[in-house]
Short mmCIF file of C-alpha atoms in Angstrom, two decimals:
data_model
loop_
_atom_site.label_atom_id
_atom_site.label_comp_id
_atom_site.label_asym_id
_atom_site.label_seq_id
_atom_site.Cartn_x
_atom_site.Cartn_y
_atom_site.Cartn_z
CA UNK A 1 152.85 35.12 70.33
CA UNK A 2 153.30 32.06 68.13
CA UNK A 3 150.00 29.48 67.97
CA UNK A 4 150.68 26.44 70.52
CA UNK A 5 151.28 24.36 67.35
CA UNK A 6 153.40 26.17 65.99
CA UNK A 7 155.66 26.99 69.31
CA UNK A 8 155.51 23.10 69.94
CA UNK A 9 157.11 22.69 66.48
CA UNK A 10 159.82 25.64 66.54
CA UNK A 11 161.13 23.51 69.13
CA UNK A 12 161.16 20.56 67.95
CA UNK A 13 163.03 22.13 65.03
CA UNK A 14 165.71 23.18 66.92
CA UNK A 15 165.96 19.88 68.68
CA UNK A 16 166.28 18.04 65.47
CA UNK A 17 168.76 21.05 64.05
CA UNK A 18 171.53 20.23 67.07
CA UNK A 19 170.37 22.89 69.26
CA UNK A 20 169.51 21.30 72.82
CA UNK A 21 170.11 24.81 73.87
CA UNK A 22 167.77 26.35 71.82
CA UNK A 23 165.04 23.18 72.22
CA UNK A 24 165.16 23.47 76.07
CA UNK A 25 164.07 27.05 75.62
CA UNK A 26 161.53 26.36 73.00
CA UNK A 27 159.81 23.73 75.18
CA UNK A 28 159.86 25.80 78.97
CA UNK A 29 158.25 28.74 76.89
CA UNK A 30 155.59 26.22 75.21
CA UNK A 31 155.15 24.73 78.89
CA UNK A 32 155.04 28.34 80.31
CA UNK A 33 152.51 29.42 77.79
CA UNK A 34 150.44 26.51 76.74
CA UNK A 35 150.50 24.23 80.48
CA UNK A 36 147.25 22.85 79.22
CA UNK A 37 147.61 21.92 75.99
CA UNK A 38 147.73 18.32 75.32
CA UNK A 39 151.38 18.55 73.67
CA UNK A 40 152.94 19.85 77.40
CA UNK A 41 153.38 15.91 78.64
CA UNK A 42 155.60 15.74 75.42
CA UNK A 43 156.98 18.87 75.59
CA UNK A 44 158.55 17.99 79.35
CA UNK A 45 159.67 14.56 77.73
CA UNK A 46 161.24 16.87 74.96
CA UNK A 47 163.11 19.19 77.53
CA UNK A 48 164.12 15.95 79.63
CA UNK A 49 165.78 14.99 76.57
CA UNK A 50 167.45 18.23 75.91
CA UNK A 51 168.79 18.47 79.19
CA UNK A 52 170.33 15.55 79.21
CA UNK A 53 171.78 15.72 76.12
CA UNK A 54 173.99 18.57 77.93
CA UNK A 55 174.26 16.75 80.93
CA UNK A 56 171.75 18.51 82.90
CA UNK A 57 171.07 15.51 84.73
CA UNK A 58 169.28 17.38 87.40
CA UNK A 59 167.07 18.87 84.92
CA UNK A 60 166.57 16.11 83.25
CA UNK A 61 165.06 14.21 85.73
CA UNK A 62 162.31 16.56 86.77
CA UNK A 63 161.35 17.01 82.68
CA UNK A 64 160.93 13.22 82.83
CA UNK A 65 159.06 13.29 85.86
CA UNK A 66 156.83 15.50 84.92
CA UNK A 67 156.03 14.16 81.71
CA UNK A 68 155.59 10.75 82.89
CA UNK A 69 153.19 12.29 85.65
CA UNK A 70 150.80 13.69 83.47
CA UNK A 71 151.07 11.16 80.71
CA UNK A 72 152.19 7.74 81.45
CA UNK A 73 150.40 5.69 79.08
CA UNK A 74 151.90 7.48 76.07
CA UNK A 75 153.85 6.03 72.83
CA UNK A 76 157.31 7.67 74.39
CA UNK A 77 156.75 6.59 77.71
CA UNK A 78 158.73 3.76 77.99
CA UNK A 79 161.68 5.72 76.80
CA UNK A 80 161.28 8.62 79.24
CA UNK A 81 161.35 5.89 82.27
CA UNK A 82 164.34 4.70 80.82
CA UNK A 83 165.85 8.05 80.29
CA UNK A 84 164.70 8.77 84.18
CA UNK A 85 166.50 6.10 85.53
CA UNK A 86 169.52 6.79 83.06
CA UNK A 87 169.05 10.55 84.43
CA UNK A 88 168.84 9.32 88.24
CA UNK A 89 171.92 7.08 88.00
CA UNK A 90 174.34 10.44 86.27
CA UNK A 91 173.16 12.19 89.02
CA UNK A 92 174.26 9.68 91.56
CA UNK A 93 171.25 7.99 92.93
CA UNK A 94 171.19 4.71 91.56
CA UNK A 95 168.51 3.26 94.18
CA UNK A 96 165.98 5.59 93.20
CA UNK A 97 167.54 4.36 89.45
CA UNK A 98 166.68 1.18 90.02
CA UNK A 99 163.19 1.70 91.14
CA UNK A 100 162.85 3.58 88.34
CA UNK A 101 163.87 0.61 86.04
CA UNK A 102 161.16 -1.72 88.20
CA UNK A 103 158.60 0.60 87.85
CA UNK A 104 159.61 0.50 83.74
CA UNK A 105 159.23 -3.44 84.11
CA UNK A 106 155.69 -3.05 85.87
CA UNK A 107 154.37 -0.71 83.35
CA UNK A 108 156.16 0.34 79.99
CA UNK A 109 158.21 -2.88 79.05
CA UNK A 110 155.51 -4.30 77.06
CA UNK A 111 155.27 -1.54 74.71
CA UNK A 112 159.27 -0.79 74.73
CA UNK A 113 160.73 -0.32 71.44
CA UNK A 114 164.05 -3.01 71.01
CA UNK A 115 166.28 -0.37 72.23
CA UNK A 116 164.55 1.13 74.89
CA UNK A 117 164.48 -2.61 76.33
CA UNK A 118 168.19 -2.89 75.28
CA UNK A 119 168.75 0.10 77.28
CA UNK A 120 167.04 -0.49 79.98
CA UNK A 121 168.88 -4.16 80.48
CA UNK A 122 172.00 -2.80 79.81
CA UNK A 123 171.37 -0.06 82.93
CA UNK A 124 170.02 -2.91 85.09
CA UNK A 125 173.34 -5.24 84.71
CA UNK A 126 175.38 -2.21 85.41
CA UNK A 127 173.36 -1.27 88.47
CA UNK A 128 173.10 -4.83 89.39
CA UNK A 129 169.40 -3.80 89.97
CA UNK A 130 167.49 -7.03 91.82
#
């Protein structure tokens, strides 16, 4: 079997080749092999992403979850709560959306990049989020 690093970045490779198919499996075998190793928060944010890229909002959602679970205070953070909320409101539950998007405000807008803030208003008009 491949070294954690190098599993971590065969995924990543496909990701950034097109191939969210091909990513999503690369990062649930790196989670399935390597659930301790201090890449698996990014590798769930990494699968989130893949999963929504095909619409697996579902999917999606948990990935996100997950990753913000076990590492909330990381560099991609803010853009997995966004990407949570985005996820929740595809999947039709734009309450637990918005909470999502106050719980970004509490603790990840500070450190948002422009366009995860950007995206994060623009979900919040649209939800009409309080």
């Amino acid at each position: 079997p491949p070294t954690p690093a190098q599993a971590f970045q065969s995924a990543r490779a496909a990701r950034a080749s097109g191939d969210p198919a091909g990513a999503a499996s690369g990062f649930q075998d790196f989670i399935t092999r390597y659930p301790n190793d201090a890449r698996t928060p990014e590798a769930y944010y990494w699968l989130g992403e893949s999963f929504y890229q095909r619409k697996g909002y579902t999917n999606a959602t948990a990935a996100y979850a997950s990753a913000l679970r076990s590492s909330p205070k990381t560099a991609w953070g803010s853009a997995a709560m966004v990407r949570l909320a985005q996820s929740l409101n595809a999947g039709s539950q734009p309450a637990q959306a918005c909470a999502a998007l106050a719980e970004y405000d509490k603790s990840y807008a500070v450190r948002a990049t422009v366009a995860v803030k950007a995206d994060a208003a623009a979900l919040k008009t649209r939800l009409k989020c309080g």
